[in-house]
Every structure is written in C-alpha cells, then in structure tokens.
Coordinates of C-alpha atoms and ligand atoms in Angstrom, one line a residue:
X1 CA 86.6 87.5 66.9
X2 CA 88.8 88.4 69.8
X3 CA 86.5 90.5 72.5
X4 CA 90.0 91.3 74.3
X5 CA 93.3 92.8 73.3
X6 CA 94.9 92.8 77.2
X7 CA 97.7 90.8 77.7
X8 CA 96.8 87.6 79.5
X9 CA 98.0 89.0 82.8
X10 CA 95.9 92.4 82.4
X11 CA 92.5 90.4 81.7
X12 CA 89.4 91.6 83.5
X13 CA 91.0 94.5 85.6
X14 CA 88.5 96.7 86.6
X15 CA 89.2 99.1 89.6
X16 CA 86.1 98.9 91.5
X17 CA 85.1 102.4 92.9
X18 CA 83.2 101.8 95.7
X19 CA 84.0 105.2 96.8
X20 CA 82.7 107.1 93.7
X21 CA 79.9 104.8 93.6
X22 CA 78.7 106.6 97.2
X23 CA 79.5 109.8 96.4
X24 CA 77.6 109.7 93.1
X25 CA 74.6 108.6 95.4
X26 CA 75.3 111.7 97.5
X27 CA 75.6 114.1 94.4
X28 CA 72.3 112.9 93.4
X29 CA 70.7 113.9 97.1
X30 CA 72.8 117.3 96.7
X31 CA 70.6 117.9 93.3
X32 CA 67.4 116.8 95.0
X33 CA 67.6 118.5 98.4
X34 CA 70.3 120.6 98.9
X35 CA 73.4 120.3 100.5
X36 CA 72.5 122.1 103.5
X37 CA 70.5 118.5 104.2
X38 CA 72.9 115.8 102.8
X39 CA 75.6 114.7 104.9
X40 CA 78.8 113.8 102.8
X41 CA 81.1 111.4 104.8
X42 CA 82.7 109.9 101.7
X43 CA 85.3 112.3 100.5
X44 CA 89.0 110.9 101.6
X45 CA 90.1 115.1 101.7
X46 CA 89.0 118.1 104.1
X47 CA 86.5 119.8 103.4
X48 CA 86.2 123.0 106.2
X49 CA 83.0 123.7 107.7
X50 CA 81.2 125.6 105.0
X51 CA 81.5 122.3 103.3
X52 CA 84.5 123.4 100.8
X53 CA 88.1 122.1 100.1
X54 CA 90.0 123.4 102.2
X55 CA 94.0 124.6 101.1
X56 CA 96.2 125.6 103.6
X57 CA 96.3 128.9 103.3
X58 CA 100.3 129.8 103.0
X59 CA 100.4 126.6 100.7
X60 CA 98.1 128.6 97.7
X61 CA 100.3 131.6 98.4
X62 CA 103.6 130.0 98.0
X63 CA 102.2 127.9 95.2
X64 CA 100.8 130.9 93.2
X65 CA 104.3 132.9 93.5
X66 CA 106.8 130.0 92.6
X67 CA 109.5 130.9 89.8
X68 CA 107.7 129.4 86.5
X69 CA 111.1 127.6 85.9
X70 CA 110.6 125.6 88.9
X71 CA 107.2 124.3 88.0
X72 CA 108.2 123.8 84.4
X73 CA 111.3 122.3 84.4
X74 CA 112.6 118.7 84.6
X75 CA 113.3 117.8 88.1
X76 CA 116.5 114.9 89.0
X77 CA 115.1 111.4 88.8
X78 CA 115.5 110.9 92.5
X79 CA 114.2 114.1 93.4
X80 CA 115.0 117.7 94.2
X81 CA 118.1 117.3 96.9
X82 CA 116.5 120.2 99.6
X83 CA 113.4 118.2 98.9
X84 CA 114.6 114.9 99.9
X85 CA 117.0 116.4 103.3
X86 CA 113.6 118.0 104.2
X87 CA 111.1 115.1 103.5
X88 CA 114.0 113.1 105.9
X89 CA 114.1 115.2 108.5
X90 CA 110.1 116.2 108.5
X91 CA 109.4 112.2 108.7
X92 CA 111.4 111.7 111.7
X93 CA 111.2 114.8 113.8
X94 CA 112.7 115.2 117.0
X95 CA 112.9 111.2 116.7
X96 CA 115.5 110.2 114.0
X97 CA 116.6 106.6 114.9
X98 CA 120.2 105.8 114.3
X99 CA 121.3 104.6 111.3
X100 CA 121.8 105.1 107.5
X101 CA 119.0 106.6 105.5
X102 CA 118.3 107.6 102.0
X103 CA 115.3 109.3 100.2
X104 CA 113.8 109.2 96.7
X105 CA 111.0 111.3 95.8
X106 CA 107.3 109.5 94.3
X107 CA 104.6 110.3 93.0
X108 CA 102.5 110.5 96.1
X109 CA 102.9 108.2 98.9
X110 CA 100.7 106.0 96.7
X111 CA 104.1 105.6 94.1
X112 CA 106.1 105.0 97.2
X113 CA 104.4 102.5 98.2
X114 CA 104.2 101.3 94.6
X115 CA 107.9 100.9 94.6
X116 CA 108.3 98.9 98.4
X117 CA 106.1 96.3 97.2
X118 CA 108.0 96.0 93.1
X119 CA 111.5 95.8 94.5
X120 CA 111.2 94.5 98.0
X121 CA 109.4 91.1 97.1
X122 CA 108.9 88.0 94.7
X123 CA 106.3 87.4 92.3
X124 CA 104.0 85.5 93.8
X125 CA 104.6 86.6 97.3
X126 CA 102.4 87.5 99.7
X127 CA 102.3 90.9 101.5
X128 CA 101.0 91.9 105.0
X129 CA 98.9 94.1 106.3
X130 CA 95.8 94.5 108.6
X131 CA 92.3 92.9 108.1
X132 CA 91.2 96.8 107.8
X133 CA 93.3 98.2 105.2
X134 CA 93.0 100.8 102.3
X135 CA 91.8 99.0 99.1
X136 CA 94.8 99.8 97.1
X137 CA 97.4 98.6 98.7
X138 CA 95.7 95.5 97.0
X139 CA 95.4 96.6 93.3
X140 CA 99.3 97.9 94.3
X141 CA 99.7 93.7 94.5
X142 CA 97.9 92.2 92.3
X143 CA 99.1 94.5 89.6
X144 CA 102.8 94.0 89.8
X145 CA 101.9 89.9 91.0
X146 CA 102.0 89.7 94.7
X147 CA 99.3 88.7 97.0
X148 CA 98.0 90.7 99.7
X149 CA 97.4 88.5 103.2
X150 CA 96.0 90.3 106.5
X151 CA 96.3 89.5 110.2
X152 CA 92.9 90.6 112.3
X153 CA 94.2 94.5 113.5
X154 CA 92.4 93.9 117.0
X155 CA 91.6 91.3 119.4
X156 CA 88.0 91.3 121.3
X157 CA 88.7 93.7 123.5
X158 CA 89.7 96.5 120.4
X159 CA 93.8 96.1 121.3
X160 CA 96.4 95.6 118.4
X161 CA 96.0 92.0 118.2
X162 CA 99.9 91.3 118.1
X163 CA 98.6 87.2 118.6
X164 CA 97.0 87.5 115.5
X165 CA 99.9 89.7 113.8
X166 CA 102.5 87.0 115.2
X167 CA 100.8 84.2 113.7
X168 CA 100.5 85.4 110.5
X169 CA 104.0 86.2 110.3
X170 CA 105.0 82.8 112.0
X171 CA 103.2 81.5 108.8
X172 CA 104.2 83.3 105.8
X173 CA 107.9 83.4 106.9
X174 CA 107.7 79.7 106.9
X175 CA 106.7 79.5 103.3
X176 CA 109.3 82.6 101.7
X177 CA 112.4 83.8 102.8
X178 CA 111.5 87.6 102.7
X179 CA 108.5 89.4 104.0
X180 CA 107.1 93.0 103.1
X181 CA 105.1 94.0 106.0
X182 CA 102.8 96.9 105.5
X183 CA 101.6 99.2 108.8
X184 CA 99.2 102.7 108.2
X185 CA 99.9 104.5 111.4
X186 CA 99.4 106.9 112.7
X187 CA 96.0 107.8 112.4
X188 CA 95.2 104.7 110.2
X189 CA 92.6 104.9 107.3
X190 CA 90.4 103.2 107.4
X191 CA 89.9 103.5 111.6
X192 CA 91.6 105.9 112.6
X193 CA 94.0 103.9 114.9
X194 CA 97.5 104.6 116.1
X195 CA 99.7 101.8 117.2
X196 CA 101.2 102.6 120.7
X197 CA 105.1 102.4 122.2
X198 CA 104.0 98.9 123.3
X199 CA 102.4 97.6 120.5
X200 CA 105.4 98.9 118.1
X201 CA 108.2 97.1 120.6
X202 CA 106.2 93.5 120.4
X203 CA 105.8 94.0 116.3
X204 CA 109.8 94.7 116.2
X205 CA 110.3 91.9 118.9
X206 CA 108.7 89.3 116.1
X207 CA 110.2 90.8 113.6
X208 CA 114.0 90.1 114.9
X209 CA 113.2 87.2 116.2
X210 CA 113.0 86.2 112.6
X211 CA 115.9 87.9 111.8
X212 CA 117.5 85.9 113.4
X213 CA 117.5 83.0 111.1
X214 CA 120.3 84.5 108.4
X215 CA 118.5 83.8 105.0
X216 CA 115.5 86.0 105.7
X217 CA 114.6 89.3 104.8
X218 CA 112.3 91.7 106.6
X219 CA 111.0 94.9 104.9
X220 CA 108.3 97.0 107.4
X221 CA 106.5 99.8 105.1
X222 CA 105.4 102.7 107.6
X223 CA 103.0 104.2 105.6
X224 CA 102.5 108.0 107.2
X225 CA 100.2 109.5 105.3
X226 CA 98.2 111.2 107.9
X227 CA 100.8 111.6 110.2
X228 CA 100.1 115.4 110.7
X229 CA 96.6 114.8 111.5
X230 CA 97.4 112.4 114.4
X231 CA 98.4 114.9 116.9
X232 CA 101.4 116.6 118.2
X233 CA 104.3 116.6 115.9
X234 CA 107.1 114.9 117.9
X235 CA 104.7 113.1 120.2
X236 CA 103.3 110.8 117.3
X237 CA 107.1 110.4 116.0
X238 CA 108.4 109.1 119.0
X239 CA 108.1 105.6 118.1
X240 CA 110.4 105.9 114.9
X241 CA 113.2 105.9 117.8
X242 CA 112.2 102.2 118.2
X243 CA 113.8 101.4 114.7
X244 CA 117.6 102.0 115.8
X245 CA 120.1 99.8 115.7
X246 CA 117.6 96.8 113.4
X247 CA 119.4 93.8 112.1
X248 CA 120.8 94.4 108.5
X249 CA 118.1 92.0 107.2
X250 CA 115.8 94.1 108.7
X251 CA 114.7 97.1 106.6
X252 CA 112.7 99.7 107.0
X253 CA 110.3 102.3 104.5
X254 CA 108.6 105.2 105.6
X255 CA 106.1 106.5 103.1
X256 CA 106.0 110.2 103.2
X257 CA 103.1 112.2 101.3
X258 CA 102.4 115.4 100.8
X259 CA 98.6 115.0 99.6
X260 CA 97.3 115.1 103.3
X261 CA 100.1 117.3 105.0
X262 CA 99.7 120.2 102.9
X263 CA 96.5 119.7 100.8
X264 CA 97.7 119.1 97.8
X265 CA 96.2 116.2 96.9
X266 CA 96.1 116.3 92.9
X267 CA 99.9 117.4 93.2
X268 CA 101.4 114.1 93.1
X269 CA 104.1 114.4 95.4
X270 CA 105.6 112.3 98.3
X271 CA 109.3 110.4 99.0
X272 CA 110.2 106.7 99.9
X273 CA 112.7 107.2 103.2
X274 CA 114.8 103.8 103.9
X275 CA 116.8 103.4 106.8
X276 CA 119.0 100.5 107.7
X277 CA 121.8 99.5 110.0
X278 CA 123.6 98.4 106.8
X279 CA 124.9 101.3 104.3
X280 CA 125.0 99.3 101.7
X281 CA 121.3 98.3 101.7
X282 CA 120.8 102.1 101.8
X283 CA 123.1 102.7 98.9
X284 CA 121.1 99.7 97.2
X285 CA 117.7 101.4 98.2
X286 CA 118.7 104.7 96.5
X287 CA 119.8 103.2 93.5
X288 CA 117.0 100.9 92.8
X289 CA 114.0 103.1 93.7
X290 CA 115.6 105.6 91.5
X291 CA 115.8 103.3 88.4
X292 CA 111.8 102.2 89.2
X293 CA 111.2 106.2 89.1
X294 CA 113.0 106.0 85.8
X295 CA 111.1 103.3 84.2
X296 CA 107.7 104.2 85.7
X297 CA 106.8 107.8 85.6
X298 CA 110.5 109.1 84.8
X299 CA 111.2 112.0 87.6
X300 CA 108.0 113.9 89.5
X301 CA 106.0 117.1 89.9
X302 CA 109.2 119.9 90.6
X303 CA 106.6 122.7 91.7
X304 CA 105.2 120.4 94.4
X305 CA 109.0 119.4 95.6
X306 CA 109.8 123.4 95.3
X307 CA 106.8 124.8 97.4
X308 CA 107.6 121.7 100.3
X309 CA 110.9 123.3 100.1
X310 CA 109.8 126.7 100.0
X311 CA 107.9 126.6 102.8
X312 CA 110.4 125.0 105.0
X313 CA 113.8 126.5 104.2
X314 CA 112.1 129.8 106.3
X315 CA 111.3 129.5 109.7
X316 CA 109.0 131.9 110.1
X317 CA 107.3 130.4 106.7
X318 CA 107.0 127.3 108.4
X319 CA 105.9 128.1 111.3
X320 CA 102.9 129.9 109.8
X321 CA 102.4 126.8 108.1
X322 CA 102.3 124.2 111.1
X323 CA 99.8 126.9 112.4
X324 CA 97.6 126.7 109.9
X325 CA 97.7 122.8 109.6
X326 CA 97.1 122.9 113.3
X327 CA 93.6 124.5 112.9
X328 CA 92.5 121.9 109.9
X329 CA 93.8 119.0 112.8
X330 CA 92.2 120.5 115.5
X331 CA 88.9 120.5 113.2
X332 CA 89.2 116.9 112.5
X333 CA 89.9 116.7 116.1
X334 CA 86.7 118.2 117.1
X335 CA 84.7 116.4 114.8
X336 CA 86.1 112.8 115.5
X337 CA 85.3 113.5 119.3
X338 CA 82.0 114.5 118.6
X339 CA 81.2 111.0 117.0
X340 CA 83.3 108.9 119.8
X341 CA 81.4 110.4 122.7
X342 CA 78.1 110.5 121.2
X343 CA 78.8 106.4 119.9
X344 CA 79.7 105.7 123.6
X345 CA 76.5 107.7 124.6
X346 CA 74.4 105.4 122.6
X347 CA 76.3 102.2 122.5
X348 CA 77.4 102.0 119.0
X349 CA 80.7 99.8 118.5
X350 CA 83.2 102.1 116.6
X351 CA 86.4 100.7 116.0
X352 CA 88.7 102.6 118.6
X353 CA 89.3 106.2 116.4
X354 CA 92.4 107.6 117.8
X355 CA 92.8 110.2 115.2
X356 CA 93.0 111.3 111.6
X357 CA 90.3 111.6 107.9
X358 CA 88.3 108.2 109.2
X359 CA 86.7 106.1 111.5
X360 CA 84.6 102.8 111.2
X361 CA 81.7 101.0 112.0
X362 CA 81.9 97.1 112.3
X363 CA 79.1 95.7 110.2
X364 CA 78.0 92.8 108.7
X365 CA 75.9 94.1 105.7
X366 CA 77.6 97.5 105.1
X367 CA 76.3 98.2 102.0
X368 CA 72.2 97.7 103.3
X369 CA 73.7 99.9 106.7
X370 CA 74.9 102.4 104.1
X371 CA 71.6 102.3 102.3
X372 CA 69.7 102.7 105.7
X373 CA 71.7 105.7 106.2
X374 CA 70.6 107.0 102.8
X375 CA 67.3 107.8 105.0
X376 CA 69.1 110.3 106.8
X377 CA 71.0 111.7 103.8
X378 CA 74.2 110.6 105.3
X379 CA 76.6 108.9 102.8
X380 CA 79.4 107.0 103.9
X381 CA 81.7 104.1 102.4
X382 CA 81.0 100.4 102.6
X383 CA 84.0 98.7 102.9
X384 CA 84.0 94.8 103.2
X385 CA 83.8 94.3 107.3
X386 CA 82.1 98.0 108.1
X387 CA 81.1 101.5 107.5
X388 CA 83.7 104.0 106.7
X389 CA 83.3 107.8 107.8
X390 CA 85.0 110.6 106.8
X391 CA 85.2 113.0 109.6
X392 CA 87.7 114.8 107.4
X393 CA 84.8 115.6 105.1
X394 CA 81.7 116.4 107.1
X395 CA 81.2 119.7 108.5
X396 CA 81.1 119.2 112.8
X397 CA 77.9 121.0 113.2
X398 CA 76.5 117.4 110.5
X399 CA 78.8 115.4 112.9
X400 CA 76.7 115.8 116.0
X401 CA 73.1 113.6 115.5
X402 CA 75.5 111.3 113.4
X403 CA 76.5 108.5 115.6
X404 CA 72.6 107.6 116.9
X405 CA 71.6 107.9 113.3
X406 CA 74.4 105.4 112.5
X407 CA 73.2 102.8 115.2
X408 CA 69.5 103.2 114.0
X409 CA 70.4 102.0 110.4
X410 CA 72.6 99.2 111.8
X411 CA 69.8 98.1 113.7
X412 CA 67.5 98.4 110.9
X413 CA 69.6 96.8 108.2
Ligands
PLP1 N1 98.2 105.6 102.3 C1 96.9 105.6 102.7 C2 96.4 104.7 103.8 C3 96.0 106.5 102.1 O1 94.7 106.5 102.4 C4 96.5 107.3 101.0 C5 95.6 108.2 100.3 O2 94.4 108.1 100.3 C6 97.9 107.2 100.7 C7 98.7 106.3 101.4 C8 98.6 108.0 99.7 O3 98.0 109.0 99.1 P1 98.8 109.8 98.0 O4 99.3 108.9 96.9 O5 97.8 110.8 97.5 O6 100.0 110.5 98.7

C-alpha cells in the first residue's frame, strides 16, 4: 500500500507555522486570563491600541461604496492599467530613477515575489538574501526548485555587513552565471532595518562590478512591503534614485504590496515593477510575468486594484488617506521607541530597529526565551537566531515594561 499520492518532488511538504503555533499559545492565555493581561507580539498586522485590527479608515469607506461591477468582474491578466501607472509612480515617489519600467499586478507582494524567483533563475540555483529573512521567501524556493543562500545582514558592530554580502556574491557568481538577489528594506521584517545611501551605493558597486563580465545576469528583488511604515514618504525613496543608468544585465524588481499600505491584508493585491536600462528586458518582463499570472492564479482581485485607484485618482481622497496611514505609522513609531530606549536602558541587545511591524532579539535558544516570556504572558515569535516582536501588534501602553521583561527571560532561559 502506497501511504503517499504526491508527486516525488511534493513529498513531505509541510509548511511549518511557527507563527500560528505562538499565537495558539497566546489564544489559550486570552481564554485563561484575559486579554487585558496577555501581551500579543505575534500578529504580522496592526492592531490599534484597544487591541483591534485596525482599517484605515477612508480605505473601508471607499471599499464599501465601490460599483459591484468592479469587484465582480474579470480584471486584464496584467492588471488594471490606472492600477499599474499608480502602483509605478507610488513605488518610486519623488525618486523615479531613469530608465524603462513596466508593471504587472500579483497577488500580494508575496506573488510578486513568487514570480522574480520562477522566471529570473535556474532550477537548482541558489538565491540571496540576508541571514534574518522572512521564512517564505524559502518555501517561495524550494517549491519552484531553487535554493535559498544568506550572507550575515550585520557585522559586530550591528552595520550592513557589505564584507559578508560581498563574499557571498563573489561566491555564488563563480558557480552560475545569473544571480537573484533578494533585499526587504525599508523597515525590514524580521528587524526592522533600513539600509542607508551608503550601504545601497557599496551593494550596487558589487553588483556592476560583476556586470561587468558579459555572460552574467544580475536581478536585485526590492521587496517594499513596509515601505509606508518606515517614515517619510520621499525620504525612504530616495535611494531608488541609486538604480539609474544600471548595466542592461543588471535588473531590477520592486515588490509593491498593498497588504501593509492600506490594511488590506486578506485582499490579495500587490504589482511586480521592473526597471532596466534596456527596453527590451522591460518589454520581456511584461510579457513573461503576465503569462506566469496566466498560468498561476489567471488575473487578480479587481476590487482591491479599483479602491488603490480610487483612492488615488482624487487628491483630496488621497491626502486623507496618507493622513490616516500617518497616524497608524506614527503608532508603530511610538511603540518601537518605547522598546529601543527602554532595551538601551537595561542593556538588552536588539538588533538595530530602524522602523516598521518588527524588531528582534539575538538569541541562542529562542524557543525556551519565548517560553520564559510565557511567564509574563508576552508571546512573541521564535525565529531560528532570535526573538521576533511585533510592535505592529501590541498596544504601546503593553510595550512599556516589555524590554526588561525580555532580558529577564533571556537570562533565564
Ligand atoms: N515581504 C515581507 C518581508 C513580508 O513580511 C510580507 C508579508 O508578511 C510580504 C512581503 C508580502 O505580503 P503580501 O503577500 O501580503 O503582500
């Protein structure tokens, strides 16, 4: 008797929920003592200060009142056209670099990202990205055959560690001839760091120094997920200007999403934005990502695409919007500093939180940390090298105490 009907190459995949697994924990302190008690620094969404989702509030409006047509019907494969100018010129800002771009729309940033890695490597290849990284970017691998590599993100004294990037990339452009390199900034989950001017211009500088050898390719994914949450709009653009003017073999992918930008997580809606000194590689990038779309989930939600372009077709809409996000930013704001100045007060080691949902906790044993922290009914993440927290979740009057409780259970662990 067969005990599996999987194809060979889908054979034991089990998506482990480390996540779910701590916020089952925490449900289960909810039932016992009440939530007024239990600190929940697991959820990857905002919750506002009374401990509930929060929806921007001209996003429910605007949702609620679209045309049923536009939430019913079939959008184009590549996405809704307003959708994809605005996705294009929201990404960039004030700080378009020069050069040829094209936009499909994905399900999420998640199916943007889905896409890079399918049609911009090999099977077999390996993919980049930092020693802290979101799990999935892994599963996104493994599951379409690639293999995800990391270079350490700092050096001891908590800077970009551009040695460590460098060497990596010496490496695994010595073994294939292209490279997808994947970067989470600004306001990188799971630290909460932003890479600066400098540490962008020595990450190009490697890459064209590559580039300069003819048969290799180069892809850099910027994935900008929380890139509303990381501070001034065209302040934490401004290094997007740094991408002019690339080498043809040089290509670039931002990863738009609208999950974290305008709380609509369950929506499903985002856009792949490729830019290239090369207008064919553009043309090609539109073409192919839309045929993926095609074959994967066929086009994506049109009410999601149609309140994005609802909102921002009128100004004054828009500006009530930014406004609004502003005060959910400045809340995450206030709640990350909290944690940072009370972790310097006390000496705990947090990775160096610029902004945005997380921040994290070297640690050897996260899980027993995690455990330890149980004894204060504060529930966060164990991820392989530390504690994840979601200052995104927990309301800032249960941020304050946190930090000192945090270096108690490390201690204790
Ligand atoms: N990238 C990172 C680092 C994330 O943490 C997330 C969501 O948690 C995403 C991308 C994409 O999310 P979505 O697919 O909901 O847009």
């Amino acid at each position: 008797m067969t005990s599996s009907m999987a194809a060979s190459h889908s054979v034991g995949k089990v998506a482990k929920d480390v996540i779910f697994g701590a916020s089952a924990a925490c449900r289960e302190a909810v039932d016992k003592y009440g939530s007024a008690k239990v600190t929940n620094a697991t959820i990857g969404a905002i919750m506002d200060d009374n401990g509930q989702l929060a929806c921007i509030p001209i996003v429910e409006k605007v949702l609620r009142t679209l045309p049923i047509n536009d939430l019913i019907s079939y959008a184009p494969i590549s996405g809704v056209p307003d959708y994809l100018d605005m996705t294009t010129s929201l990404t960039f800002g004030d700080h378009r670099p020069d050069g040829y771009t094209a936009a499909v729309a994905t399900a999420g940033g998640t199916g943007g990202i889905h896409h890079t890695i399918w049609n911009y490597t090999e099977t077999g290849d390996s993919v980049l990205t930092s020693d802290w990284f979101w799990g999935t970017y892994n599963m996104l691998c493994r599951e379409v055959g690639r293999k995800l590599v990391t270079y350490p993100l700092f050096d001891e004294k908590q800077n970009f560690n551009i040695a460590g990037f460098t060497a990596e990339v010496d490496k695994l452009m010595s073994k294939q001839n292209s490279l997808l390199i994947i970067i989470n900034t600004p306001a990188h989950n799971p630290t909460g760091y932003s890479l600066t001017e400098t540490d962008w211009s020595a990450v190009l500088d490697v890459c064209r120094e590559h580039a300069k050898k003819s048969d290799k390719k180069i892809t850099i994914m910027v994935d900008i997920a929380y890139i509303d949450f990381a501070g001034e709009k065209n302040e934490t653009r401004k290094f997007m200007r740094q991408f002019s003017d690339l080498p043809d073999n040089i290509l670039t992918i931002f990863t738009f999403s609208m999950s974290k930008g305008y709380t609509v997580y369950g929506q499903r809606c985002g856009a792949m934005i490729g830019l290239s000194s090369s207008k064919e590689v553009i043309t090609e990038f539109a073409d192919i990502n839309k045929y993926t779309s095609r074959s994967t989930w066929s086009n994506i939600n049109h009410g999601a695409m149609a309140l994005l372009v609802a909102i921002n077709k009128d100004t004054a809409l828009q500006k009530q919007f930014e406004a609004e996000r502003d005060a959910l930013y400045q809340m995450t704001r206030r709640r990350g500093a909290i944690f940072m100045e009370e972790a310097k007060a006390c000496g705990l080691n947090a990775l160096p939180y610029k902004a945005g949902f997380f921040l994290s906790i070297p640690a050897k044993d996260s899980a027993a940390v995690c455990d330890k922290m149980h004894d204060d009914l504060i529930f966060a993440v164990p991820l392989k090298a530390g504690v994840r927290i979601a200052v995104c979740s927990v309301p800032t009057d249960k941020m304050r105490g946190m930090a000192v409780k945090v270096l108690k259970a490390l201690h204790s662990a």
